[in-house]
Short mmCIF file of C-alpha atoms and ligand atoms in Angstrom, two decimals:
data_model
loop_
_atom_site.label_atom_id
_atom_site.label_comp_id
_atom_site.label_asym_id
_atom_site.label_seq_id
_atom_site.Cartn_x
_atom_site.Cartn_y
_atom_site.Cartn_z
CA MET A 1 -24.02 -10.40 6.02
CA SER A 2 -24.96 -10.88 2.39
CA ILE A 3 -25.39 -8.14 -0.14
CA GLU A 4 -28.26 -10.09 -1.64
CA THR A 5 -30.93 -11.16 0.80
CA LEU A 6 -34.42 -12.24 -0.19
CA GLU A 7 -35.82 -8.93 1.08
CA THR A 8 -33.34 -6.68 -0.67
CA ARG A 9 -32.38 -8.53 -3.79
CA VAL A 10 -30.54 -5.99 -5.92
CA ALA A 11 -28.35 -6.88 -8.85
CA PRO A 12 -24.84 -5.45 -8.55
CA PRO A 13 -23.74 -3.19 -11.43
CA ALA A 14 -21.94 -4.68 -14.42
CA ASN A 15 -18.60 -3.03 -13.63
CA VAL A 16 -18.11 -5.04 -10.41
CA ASP A 17 -17.79 -8.67 -9.39
CA VAL A 18 -19.30 -10.08 -6.21
CA VAL A 19 -16.56 -11.90 -4.28
CA ARG A 20 -16.34 -13.67 -0.94
CA VAL A 21 -14.17 -12.54 1.94
CA THR A 22 -11.59 -15.21 2.83
CA ALA A 23 -9.77 -13.59 5.79
CA VAL A 24 -10.10 -10.63 8.15
CA LYS A 25 -7.55 -9.39 10.68
CA HIS A 26 -7.95 -6.39 12.95
CA TYR A 27 -4.78 -4.56 13.95
CA THR A 28 -5.97 -1.60 16.00
CA PRO A 29 -9.40 -0.05 16.70
CA PHE A 30 -8.84 1.95 13.50
CA LEU A 31 -6.98 -0.45 11.18
CA PHE A 32 -7.79 -3.83 9.67
CA ALA A 33 -6.75 -6.07 6.78
CA PHE A 34 -8.87 -8.46 4.72
CA SER A 35 -8.61 -10.78 1.76
CA CYS A 36 -11.11 -11.97 -0.82
CA GLU A 37 -11.39 -14.42 -3.68
CA ARG A 38 -9.81 -13.38 -6.96
CA PRO A 39 -12.14 -13.63 -9.98
CA ALA A 40 -10.59 -15.73 -12.75
CA ALA A 41 -10.54 -12.78 -15.16
CA PHE A 42 -9.07 -10.29 -12.66
CA ARG A 43 -5.68 -9.07 -13.94
CA PHE A 44 -3.54 -6.35 -12.37
CA ARG A 45 0.03 -5.18 -11.94
CA SER A 46 1.57 -5.26 -8.45
CA GLY A 47 1.09 -1.81 -6.86
CA GLU A 48 -2.24 -0.96 -8.52
CA PHE A 49 -5.56 -0.07 -6.85
CA VAL A 50 -9.15 -1.11 -7.54
CA MET A 51 -12.65 0.06 -6.57
CA LEU A 52 -14.10 -2.00 -3.72
CA GLY A 53 -17.14 -1.78 -1.51
CA LEU A 54 -20.64 -2.89 -0.54
CA MET A 55 -24.17 -2.40 -1.76
CA ASN A 56 -25.84 0.54 -0.06
CA GLY A 57 -29.55 -0.06 -0.62
CA ALA A 58 -29.96 -0.25 -4.38
CA LYS A 59 -26.63 1.42 -5.13
CA PRO A 60 -23.02 0.28 -4.83
CA LEU A 61 -20.81 2.23 -2.44
CA LEU A 62 -17.27 1.90 -3.75
CA ARG A 63 -13.90 3.38 -2.76
CA ALA A 64 -10.45 2.99 -4.28
CA TYR A 65 -8.27 0.49 -2.43
CA SER A 66 -4.65 -0.38 -3.13
CA ILE A 67 -4.23 -4.11 -3.68
CA ALA A 68 -1.84 -5.32 -0.95
CA SER A 69 -1.10 -8.74 -2.51
CA PRO A 70 1.15 -9.36 -5.52
CA ALA A 71 -0.10 -9.95 -9.07
CA TRP A 72 0.69 -13.69 -8.86
CA ASP A 73 -1.31 -14.38 -5.70
CA GLU A 74 -4.54 -16.39 -5.83
CA GLN A 75 -6.22 -14.11 -3.29
CA LEU A 76 -6.57 -10.34 -3.20
CA SER A 77 -5.60 -8.56 0.01
CA PHE A 78 -6.37 -5.07 1.29
CA TYR A 79 -5.48 -2.87 4.26
CA SER A 80 -8.00 -0.31 5.49
CA ILE A 81 -8.68 2.35 8.05
CA LYS A 82 -11.94 2.18 10.01
CA VAL A 83 -13.71 5.52 10.10
CA PRO A 84 -16.42 5.26 12.79
CA ASP A 85 -18.94 7.29 10.79
CA GLY A 86 -17.40 6.72 7.34
CA PRO A 87 -20.09 5.65 4.85
CA LEU A 88 -18.14 2.58 3.69
CA THR A 89 -15.59 1.67 6.37
CA SER A 90 -18.09 1.92 9.23
CA ARG A 91 -19.77 -1.10 7.59
CA LEU A 92 -16.78 -2.73 5.90
CA GLN A 93 -14.99 -3.09 9.25
CA ASN A 94 -17.67 -5.60 10.29
CA ILE A 95 -17.14 -8.01 7.38
CA GLN A 96 -16.57 -11.65 8.25
CA VAL A 97 -15.13 -14.59 6.34
CA GLY A 98 -17.75 -15.76 3.83
CA ASP A 99 -19.40 -12.35 3.42
CA GLU A 100 -19.76 -10.86 -0.05
CA ILE A 101 -18.12 -7.63 -1.15
CA LEU A 102 -18.05 -5.78 -4.46
CA LEU A 103 -14.83 -5.66 -6.46
CA GLY A 104 -14.24 -3.40 -9.49
CA LYS A 105 -13.12 -5.02 -12.72
CA LYS A 106 -10.55 -2.41 -13.78
CA PRO A 107 -7.53 -2.05 -11.49
CA THR A 108 -5.19 0.86 -12.33
CA GLY A 109 -2.54 3.09 -10.77
CA THR A 110 0.88 4.68 -11.01
CA LEU A 111 2.76 2.82 -8.27
CA VAL A 112 3.98 0.25 -10.75
CA LEU A 113 7.52 -0.76 -11.65
CA ASP A 114 7.02 0.25 -15.28
CA ALA A 115 6.43 3.91 -14.29
CA LEU A 116 10.03 4.18 -13.08
CA THR A 117 13.24 4.31 -15.10
CA PRO A 118 15.94 1.78 -14.12
CA GLY A 119 17.80 2.42 -10.84
CA LYS A 120 19.75 0.75 -8.04
CA ARG A 121 17.91 1.61 -4.80
CA LEU A 122 14.13 1.68 -4.58
CA PHE A 123 12.58 3.72 -1.76
CA LEU A 124 8.94 2.84 -0.98
CA VAL A 125 7.82 5.76 1.20
CA SER A 126 4.54 5.26 3.08
CA THR A 127 2.48 6.73 5.88
CA GLY A 128 -0.47 4.98 7.57
CA THR A 129 -2.39 2.64 5.25
CA GLY A 130 -0.23 3.94 2.38
CA ILE A 131 1.97 0.89 2.95
CA ALA A 132 -0.65 -1.32 1.22
CA PRO A 133 0.62 -1.10 -2.39
CA PHE A 134 4.15 -1.75 -1.13
CA ALA A 135 2.94 -4.93 0.57
CA SER A 136 2.17 -5.98 -3.01
CA LEU A 137 5.44 -4.79 -4.57
CA ILE A 138 7.73 -6.39 -1.96
CA ARG A 139 6.28 -9.82 -2.86
CA GLU A 140 6.72 -9.18 -6.59
CA PRO A 141 9.79 -10.99 -8.00
CA GLU A 142 10.39 -8.29 -10.61
CA THR A 143 11.02 -5.72 -7.84
CA TYR A 144 14.14 -7.67 -6.87
CA GLU A 145 15.15 -8.24 -10.48
CA ARG A 146 15.15 -4.49 -11.07
CA TYR A 147 16.75 -3.19 -7.85
CA ASP A 148 19.78 -4.00 -5.68
CA GLU A 149 18.12 -2.59 -2.56
CA VAL A 150 14.48 -2.08 -1.62
CA ILE A 151 13.88 0.22 1.37
CA VAL A 152 10.35 0.55 2.76
CA THR A 153 9.77 3.51 5.04
CA HIS A 154 6.62 3.48 7.16
CA THR A 155 5.65 6.46 9.31
CA CYS A 156 2.63 6.50 11.61
CA ARG A 157 1.41 8.60 14.50
CA THR A 158 1.77 5.78 17.06
CA ALA A 159 3.73 2.52 17.33
CA PRO A 160 0.77 0.06 17.25
CA GLU A 161 -0.03 1.30 13.72
CA LEU A 162 3.29 -0.15 12.53
CA GLN A 163 2.36 -3.79 13.19
CA TYR A 164 0.94 -4.54 9.73
CA GLY A 165 4.17 -3.31 8.12
CA TYR A 166 6.36 -5.46 10.35
CA GLU A 167 4.29 -8.55 9.55
CA THR A 168 4.22 -7.79 5.85
CA VAL A 169 7.96 -7.34 5.55
CA GLU A 170 8.62 -10.48 7.61
CA GLY A 171 6.10 -12.27 5.37
CA ALA A 172 8.00 -11.19 2.25
CA LYS A 173 11.28 -12.43 3.73
CA SER A 174 9.79 -15.87 4.37
CA ASP A 175 7.78 -15.97 1.13
CA PRO A 176 8.56 -19.12 -0.91
CA LEU A 177 8.80 -17.12 -4.15
CA VAL A 178 10.69 -13.93 -3.18
CA GLY A 179 11.96 -14.76 0.32
CA GLU A 180 15.57 -15.40 -0.62
CA GLU A 181 15.91 -12.15 -2.58
CA ALA A 182 13.90 -10.16 -0.02
CA ALA A 183 16.11 -11.41 2.82
CA LYS A 184 19.12 -9.93 0.99
CA LYS A 185 17.65 -6.74 -0.47
CA LEU A 186 14.61 -5.65 1.54
CA ARG A 187 14.78 -3.30 4.56
CA LEU A 188 12.01 -1.71 6.61
CA VAL A 189 12.55 1.51 8.51
CA THR A 190 9.78 2.77 10.76
CA SER A 191 9.25 6.19 12.28
CA VAL A 192 6.60 7.49 14.66
CA THR A 193 5.51 11.10 15.09
CA ARG A 194 3.42 11.18 18.28
CA ASP A 195 5.02 8.56 20.56
CA PRO A 196 8.56 7.69 21.61
CA HIS A 197 10.26 5.44 19.02
CA PRO A 198 13.87 4.72 17.98
CA LEU A 199 13.35 6.95 14.92
CA GLN A 200 10.99 9.83 15.59
CA GLY A 201 9.59 12.36 13.13
CA ARG A 202 7.93 12.87 9.78
CA ILE A 203 9.61 11.13 6.84
CA THR A 204 10.12 14.46 5.07
CA THR A 205 12.02 15.82 8.10
CA LEU A 206 14.09 12.64 8.44
CA ILE A 207 15.11 12.79 4.78
CA GLU A 208 15.89 16.54 4.86
CA ASN A 209 17.99 16.39 8.04
CA GLY A 210 19.75 13.19 6.98
CA GLU A 211 18.62 11.20 10.04
CA LEU A 212 16.99 8.51 7.86
CA PHE A 213 20.25 7.81 6.06
CA ARG A 214 22.35 7.84 9.23
CA HIS A 215 19.86 5.38 10.74
CA LEU A 216 20.11 3.13 7.68
CA ASN A 217 23.84 3.68 7.28
CA GLU A 218 23.19 4.48 3.62
CA PRO A 219 24.16 7.43 1.38
CA PRO A 220 21.56 10.23 0.94
CA LEU A 221 19.04 10.40 -1.90
CA ASP A 222 20.57 10.50 -5.36
CA PRO A 223 18.35 10.89 -8.42
CA ALA A 224 21.03 9.24 -10.58
CA GLN A 225 20.49 5.86 -8.95
CA ASP A 226 17.56 6.06 -6.56
CA ARG A 227 13.89 5.61 -7.44
CA VAL A 228 11.05 6.63 -5.12
CA MET A 229 7.42 5.57 -4.78
CA ILE A 230 5.20 7.54 -2.40
CA CYS A 231 1.86 6.56 -0.87
CA GLY A 232 0.06 8.32 1.98
CA SER A 233 -2.33 11.16 2.76
CA ALA A 234 -2.74 14.09 0.38
CA ALA A 235 -0.54 16.25 2.64
CA VAL A 236 2.26 13.68 2.62
CA LEU A 237 2.10 13.26 -1.15
CA LEU A 238 2.41 17.00 -1.70
CA ALA A 239 5.27 17.35 0.77
CA MET A 240 7.17 14.32 -0.62
CA LYS A 241 6.58 15.35 -4.24
CA ASP A 242 8.00 18.78 -3.46
CA LEU A 243 10.97 17.21 -1.65
CA CYS A 244 11.70 14.84 -4.54
CA GLU A 245 11.52 17.63 -7.12
CA ARG A 246 13.86 19.82 -5.06
CA HIS A 247 16.31 16.89 -4.99
CA GLY A 248 16.27 16.58 -8.77
CA PHE A 249 13.78 13.72 -9.19
CA VAL A 250 11.28 13.76 -12.08
CA GLU A 251 7.74 12.44 -11.68
CA GLY A 252 6.96 9.36 -13.77
CA ALA A 253 3.76 7.90 -15.16
CA ASN A 254 2.73 4.78 -17.04
CA SER A 255 3.10 6.67 -20.33
CA GLU A 256 6.45 8.24 -19.41
CA PRO A 257 8.59 6.61 -16.72
CA GLY A 258 10.50 8.90 -14.32
CA SER A 259 12.50 8.74 -11.11
CA PHE A 260 9.57 9.00 -8.67
CA VAL A 261 5.82 8.25 -8.60
CA VAL A 262 3.01 9.14 -6.17
CA GLU A 263 -0.43 7.79 -5.30
CA ARG A 264 -2.97 8.71 -2.69
CA ALA A 265 -3.58 6.11 0.01
CA PHE A 266 -7.15 5.25 -0.79
CA ALA A 267 -9.18 4.01 2.14
CA GLY A 268 -12.61 4.85 3.44
P1 A2P B 1 2.05 14.00 12.31
O1 A2P B 1 1.73 13.13 13.47
O2 A2P B 1 3.15 14.97 12.60
O3 A2P B 1 0.83 14.67 11.71
P2 A2P B 1 -2.22 10.44 9.28
O4 A2P B 1 -2.51 9.37 10.31
O5 A2P B 1 -2.79 11.78 9.61
O6 A2P B 1 -2.50 10.01 7.87
O7 A2P B 1 -0.64 10.66 9.34
C1 A2P B 1 0.28 9.61 9.09
C2 A2P B 1 1.66 10.12 9.31
O8 A2P B 1 1.96 11.12 8.30
C3 A2P B 1 1.82 10.80 10.65
O9 A2P B 1 3.01 10.32 11.26
C4 A2P B 1 1.90 12.27 10.30
O10 A2P B 1 2.69 13.05 11.17
C5 A2P B 1 2.54 12.24 8.94
N1 A2P B 1 2.28 13.46 8.16
C6 A2P B 1 1.15 14.18 8.13
N2 A2P B 1 1.26 15.25 7.31
C7 A2P B 1 2.51 15.21 6.80
C8 A2P B 1 3.25 16.03 5.88
N3 A2P B 1 2.72 17.14 5.33
N4 A2P B 1 4.51 15.67 5.59
C9 A2P B 1 5.06 14.57 6.15
N5 A2P B 1 4.42 13.75 7.01
C10 A2P B 1 3.16 14.06 7.35
#
């Protein structure tokens, strides 16, 4: 597939680059990951998102995607749902190595280390494809410079949806740059809501009833030393934001760092 064929030669808009896909991996019938070339001028901070997509006739069809690779990596990686009749992902799920995709030139976002005040434990709370920005942050050396412990929580409906998270965390622990630090400081805890699993239930429930902390053998949330990043569906963001505020956490932003930050999981 090429976005520019002789029959439909349409110039992409100026705010995007055309880049080639370098890897594609399908995890479940509804989840896949892919990587693409990184334009020389493309700069971003680990945890940010960017617009990405395909030409749709004469127009670009773009959606926001969290970048799942760290800021130092030569390639850009992404993790996506496949929506069977979704305008973008119904087509994007068919991309192959060598195909061209559109990549926005202005990454942005709030799931960045600078939006948090200093702390000791960093909780990266994700549901579904919301783990993508954390795949970036757990391979970022600064994450380990700033925190003593980094705890990724990943909650999905079913166990097969957890595979990407397992691979990503194992990848960070064997990464030549951050592997040594990650092996000491990084932990992944998974929970599943619609299948049997060692830890069952929504992350909000597991935090409220203390099961998460018993499972981890860690003290409960403490706004004095814990920092929280949240990425998932709109419902999860609202519920986790409410939970954090009730526990005394203050939302941060690039302009004013705080003790927690949220971002929608953009996909499809
Ligand atoms: P549940 O199975 O109970 O709906 P989705 O695939 O819909 O994005 O959901 C991903 C995970 O987020 C699921 O395990 C789901 O649990 C959970 N979830 C959905 N809504 C909420 C919410 N309001 N608070 C906490 N977790 C939620």
